[in-house]
């Protein structure tokens, strides 16, 4: 028995993600016959991904249908699921913004400017869904998951589930300790990019003492000798372990990147100390170009494959499921094939101490009844006060600024960036950021309040 | 009809405060026959204030009794009211702390170290009251009112009401605009030292347009020509008006001093720009010595008076009531002589959006039934998110650090001081602060957590 559905992928030009999705669909019999609608504004990438998808499915003999379109409304029509992976702020534009802030004395960004363009885009997609496919689930698979999912669930009636890879970091902890990842059980709730290893068991026994022993006996050697395998390979870095000391629980995945802990991020030298060689973590002037180059190489490689009809895609990409959660979640919801995932959904009491209408990252049981978050024990009060609630406040300010278009709230955020040294500097960098090409809409939306002058 | 009660004044050596209290008691017939118990560890000051009090009351022919003691328990015995004005951290010690932080590159303090010694003292007084005079009201008249009153109401069962002078700033706004202070009505709720003029009426009409006109037409001249009458004369300063622009409501009293808005406080030059000549507000290296010198001069003057039996105290100090709220509040509670005051009490819904067990500053009706806070409309969301809730979080962190003795929470606070530039700087200044003479108990109480090393 299988259920044919329609999945709309917004921002489908993200080639690696889209092909992974197709793989998982091909390998999920319960979704045979489904239609995947690739939507993107980049027509060349869109054509490439559709070609690859068709060929991959054909090689595996899978019963899937595909369409491609640059028309979002068309793609959303009759959709049962919408996967939004799109980013409207390009790597190029992000670099241009960092160049502007550098002129004002900020190291590698360093300014709290907010995600307003991306929030506007996410809300537009959600509003389209409300109109066109109001019963569809939105699986938000691009950042800012926390702010965006909270905004969309507050402002629209659609069902939103945000996903992120960060929680897989727990397996990296296990492997570094020499533990079989299959034999650990764990829980790491919190907010997206701000999750904390509350439970860490190996063969049913608390594994934190094993971590403590690793820190005591092996960490210094590890930090001296480890060469990061990817720019994001910081789970066992000196910075992550220091955060464990500061906050009392191990920070997982993207959590060690938290710019809130600005003291790990003041220069490339400092970042290398805390996050290791050769890049100092993913957020440096040498890591980011390497990362973007890697993405571009993969796209070039996939374009080449798409244009080589003789290449075997199954040989190239394998026929194992990815570790992505999108398809198992869809399968769970559609076919009652129960699945436990780490999701971002409105709290409604799952994470004590956080308001109901804030999106939290928690484990959830997914079946035909829906996505049921597991109520987790409270996080330690120290982590709530130092890491969780300050981030909730930042999010609330960002959403209020977004909604009201109050420019003084942007200024307030810049003033509160840890690298800001004077009022004049904050005013100047904000002016220059808003005057950048591509920020015309932002500059119109954000006005000084009436009391300003 | 009058009701004789016992009032214990902790820290009674604060000469000006104690004599003002006696004046108000003398001028409140309903409290005739009452006993004032002056308690202090400074015996010379204690003797001086008791002498002055007896003579002042005698000159006015008032029926009041006095006692003095260095024994806190004795003073609290049978007390109906306890007024705590004591500060265990002297001006001298505060200066020594600033000298330590200056060595690490901080301007005028600039380090978030917390009020732990003062909190410990306040809690000790409250615990004594619980044991000795559990039905007495504590009228907390020394800082930190916000953190201390929240702590005492959470940790003990005693009735706590905190008072502050800040809200009188609204009359300074009125007078600067040329308005008769008798004809304004106003409301300025919030947290202590963080209150906002939500209602400002002149003869029943909104007076904010009058403020806006003053800003448009007269403020620049005022800022160019105004010479502060006291170090605290900043209510109409450029900084206060700028805060009105930033946040949308006029900040009242001590609110413009908020170190949270660090950008007004980066150097003496910057402070003079925002808070005026000659001192740049009360929190500068030139204002503080002047202020302390003023206190010392007044004490010297009062000591001289105490030793000159021929001097007329009524001639010297007058026989008008002060504008202090302590005695009218006591009269309201004891004699049902209804009074409206600006008080700091546990919220219980008075200020929407703040937890019930956080002490807020709101207007209250005081009569024989108790202190009834007036439920005020919500503050603008922007002020909640940028000024009120961040302060609640700071308070919660300070109280958790105080309670747990977790040194890493002190470090976290120092790291988050806007003037801190590096991790090493924060570690070093914290080490030096905890190693200061007088900080032995703090250094013992605050330990690194087990995960630290």
PDB file of C-alpha atoms in Angstrom, chain A residues 154 212 220 242 244-249 260-264 266 273-274 381-382 384-387 389-390 393 396-397 400 406 408-418 420-424 449 451-453, chain B residues 154 212 220 242 244-249 260-264 266 273-274 381-382 384-387 389-390 393 396-397 400 406 408-418 420-424 449 451-453:
ATOM      1  CA  UNK A 154       2.146  33.144  14.760  1.00  0.00           C
ATOM      2  CA  UNK A 212      34.529  13.897  31.530  1.00  0.00           C
ATOM      3  CA  UNK A 220      44.448  18.410  25.103  1.00  0.00           C
ATOM      4  CA  UNK A 242      34.546  25.239  27.414  1.00  0.00           C
ATOM      5  CA  UNK A 244      30.143  22.606  28.620  1.00  0.00           C
ATOM      6  CA  UNK A 245      32.150  23.969  31.569  1.00  0.00           C
ATOM      7  CA  UNK A 246      30.419  27.337  31.489  1.00  0.00           C
ATOM      8  CA  UNK A 247      26.870  26.052  31.166  1.00  0.00           C
ATOM      9  CA  UNK A 248      26.987  22.560  32.655  1.00  0.00           C
ATOM     10  CA  UNK A 249      25.689  20.576  29.664  1.00  0.00           C
ATOM     11  CA  UNK A 260      26.141  35.253  21.859  1.00  0.00           C
ATOM     12  CA  UNK A 261      29.380  33.889  23.365  1.00  0.00           C
ATOM     13  CA  UNK A 262      31.248  36.615  21.550  1.00  0.00           C
ATOM     14  CA  UNK A 263      34.469  35.977  23.462  1.00  0.00           C
ATOM     15  CA  UNK A 264      35.239  32.891  21.344  1.00  0.00           C
ATOM     16  CA  UNK A 266      36.944  38.072  18.363  1.00  0.00           C
ATOM     17  CA  UNK A 273      42.294  28.592  19.512  1.00  0.00           C
ATOM     18  CA  UNK A 274      38.708  27.770  20.480  1.00  0.00           C
ATOM     19  CA  UNK A 381      17.945  27.198  35.132  1.00  0.00           C
ATOM     20  CA  UNK A 382      21.429  28.507  34.371  1.00  0.00           C
ATOM     21  CA  UNK A 384      17.627  28.969  30.569  1.00  0.00           C
ATOM     22  CA  UNK A 385      18.843  32.302  31.956  1.00  0.00           C
ATOM     23  CA  UNK A 386      22.146  32.556  30.107  1.00  0.00           C
ATOM     24  CA  UNK A 387      21.378  30.940  26.771  1.00  0.00           C
ATOM     25  CA  UNK A 389      15.743  33.138  27.374  1.00  0.00           C
ATOM     26  CA  UNK A 390      18.196  35.752  26.026  1.00  0.00           C
ATOM     27  CA  UNK A 393      14.231  37.936  23.750  1.00  0.00           C
ATOM     28  CA  UNK A 396      11.021  38.685  19.970  1.00  0.00           C
ATOM     29  CA  UNK A 397      12.861  41.940  19.263  1.00  0.00           C
ATOM     30  CA  UNK A 400       8.771  43.125  16.526  1.00  0.00           C
ATOM     31  CA  UNK A 406      10.913  50.546  13.539  1.00  0.00           C
ATOM     32  CA  UNK A 408      15.385  52.455  16.072  1.00  0.00           C
ATOM     33  CA  UNK A 409      15.025  48.779  16.974  1.00  0.00           C
ATOM     34  CA  UNK A 410      17.623  47.912  14.324  1.00  0.00           C
ATOM     35  CA  UNK A 411      19.855  50.586  15.816  1.00  0.00           C
ATOM     36  CA  UNK A 412      19.291  49.130  19.276  1.00  0.00           C
ATOM     37  CA  UNK A 413      20.390  45.703  18.023  1.00  0.00           C
ATOM     38  CA  UNK A 414      23.519  47.100  16.412  1.00  0.00           C
ATOM     39  CA  UNK A 415      24.312  49.075  19.578  1.00  0.00           C
ATOM     40  CA  UNK A 416      24.063  45.849  21.524  1.00  0.00           C
ATOM     41  CA  UNK A 417      26.411  43.957  19.206  1.00  0.00           C
ATOM     42  CA  UNK A 418      29.387  43.066  21.395  1.00  0.00           C
ATOM     43  CA  UNK A 420      30.150  47.983  18.797  1.00  0.00           C
ATOM     44  CA  UNK A 421      32.334  50.558  20.548  1.00  0.00           C
ATOM     45  CA  UNK A 422      30.383  53.802  20.219  1.00  0.00           C
ATOM     46  CA  UNK A 423      27.001  55.228  19.380  1.00  0.00           C
ATOM     47  CA  UNK A 424      28.384  56.920  16.274  1.00  0.00           C
ATOM     48  CA  UNK A 449       9.709  56.376  14.913  1.00  0.00           C
ATOM     49  CA  UNK A 451       9.500  60.583  18.402  1.00  0.00           C
ATOM     50  CA  UNK A 452      12.865  60.399  16.633  1.00  0.00           C
ATOM     51  CA  UNK A 453      13.216  64.029  15.589  1.00  0.00           C
TER      52      UNK A 453
ATOM     53  CA  UNK B 154      10.797  34.962  47.401  1.00  0.00           C
ATOM     54  CA  UNK B 212       7.479  67.452  22.199  1.00  0.00           C
ATOM     55  CA  UNK B 220      19.003  72.663  22.400  1.00  0.00           C
ATOM     56  CA  UNK B 242      17.341  60.585  23.421  1.00  0.00           C
ATOM     57  CA  UNK B 244      12.512  59.019  24.911  1.00  0.00           C
ATOM     58  CA  UNK B 245      13.248  58.915  21.170  1.00  0.00           C
ATOM     59  CA  UNK B 246      14.711  55.414  21.322  1.00  0.00           C
ATOM     60  CA  UNK B 247      11.987  53.861  23.448  1.00  0.00           C
ATOM     61  CA  UNK B 248       8.920  56.017  22.834  1.00  0.00           C
ATOM     62  CA  UNK B 249       8.160  57.060  26.426  1.00  0.00           C
ATOM     63  CA  UNK B 260      22.256  48.991  29.991  1.00  0.00           C
ATOM     64  CA  UNK B 261      22.403  51.868  27.507  1.00  0.00           C
ATOM     65  CA  UNK B 262      26.167  51.719  27.670  1.00  0.00           C
ATOM     66  CA  UNK B 263      26.632  54.031  24.692  1.00  0.00           C
ATOM     67  CA  UNK B 264      25.837  57.086  26.808  1.00  0.00           C
ATOM     68  CA  UNK B 266      31.757  55.365  27.567  1.00  0.00           C
ATOM     69  CA  UNK B 273      27.515  65.365  26.115  1.00  0.00           C
ATOM     70  CA  UNK B 274      24.532  63.197  27.059  1.00  0.00           C
ATOM     71  CA  UNK B 381       6.106  45.984  23.791  1.00  0.00           C
ATOM     72  CA  UNK B 382       9.275  47.697  22.620  1.00  0.00           C
ATOM     73  CA  UNK B 384       9.231  45.479  27.543  1.00  0.00           C
ATOM     74  CA  UNK B 385      11.620  43.788  25.108  1.00  0.00           C
ATOM     75  CA  UNK B 386      14.442  46.330  25.167  1.00  0.00           C
ATOM     76  CA  UNK B 387      14.395  47.553  28.767  1.00  0.00           C
ATOM     77  CA  UNK B 389      12.580  41.962  30.315  1.00  0.00           C
ATOM     78  CA  UNK B 390      16.376  42.193  29.845  1.00  0.00           C
ATOM     79  CA  UNK B 393      16.760  38.381  33.164  1.00  0.00           C
ATOM     80  CA  UNK B 396      17.230  36.382  37.741  1.00  0.00           C
ATOM     81  CA  UNK B 397      20.849  35.615  36.850  1.00  0.00           C
ATOM     82  CA  UNK B 400      20.673  32.481  40.839  1.00  0.00           C
ATOM     83  CA  UNK B 406      28.416  29.573  40.954  1.00  0.00           C
ATOM     84  CA  UNK B 408      31.079  30.901  36.349  1.00  0.00           C
ATOM     85  CA  UNK B 409      27.889  32.963  36.479  1.00  0.00           C
ATOM     86  CA  UNK B 410      29.903  35.925  37.782  1.00  0.00           C
ATOM     87  CA  UNK B 411      32.331  35.375  34.934  1.00  0.00           C
ATOM     88  CA  UNK B 412      29.441  35.265  32.477  1.00  0.00           C
ATOM     89  CA  UNK B 413      28.197  38.621  33.767  1.00  0.00           C
ATOM     90  CA  UNK B 414      31.628  40.196  33.468  1.00  0.00           C
ATOM     91  CA  UNK B 415      32.023  38.761  29.964  1.00  0.00           C
ATOM     92  CA  UNK B 416      28.740  40.390  29.048  1.00  0.00           C
ATOM     93  CA  UNK B 417      29.743  43.794  30.388  1.00  0.00           C
ATOM     94  CA  UNK B 418      29.769  46.071  27.335  1.00  0.00           C
ATOM     95  CA  UNK B 420      34.811  43.775  28.235  1.00  0.00           C
ATOM     96  CA  UNK B 421      37.025  43.189  25.209  1.00  0.00           C
ATOM     97  CA  UNK B 422      38.399  39.684  25.700  1.00  0.00           C
ATOM     98  CA  UNK B 423      37.920  36.504  27.660  1.00  0.00           C
ATOM     99  CA  UNK B 424      41.275  36.959  29.395  1.00  0.00           C
ATOM    100  CA  UNK B 449      31.270  24.502  39.109  1.00  0.00           C
ATOM    101  CA  UNK B 451      32.535  20.773  35.313  1.00  0.00           C
ATOM    102  CA  UNK B 452      35.056  23.622  35.361  1.00  0.00           C
ATOM    103  CA  UNK B 453      38.287  21.620  35.321  1.00  0.00           C
TER     104      UNK B 453
END
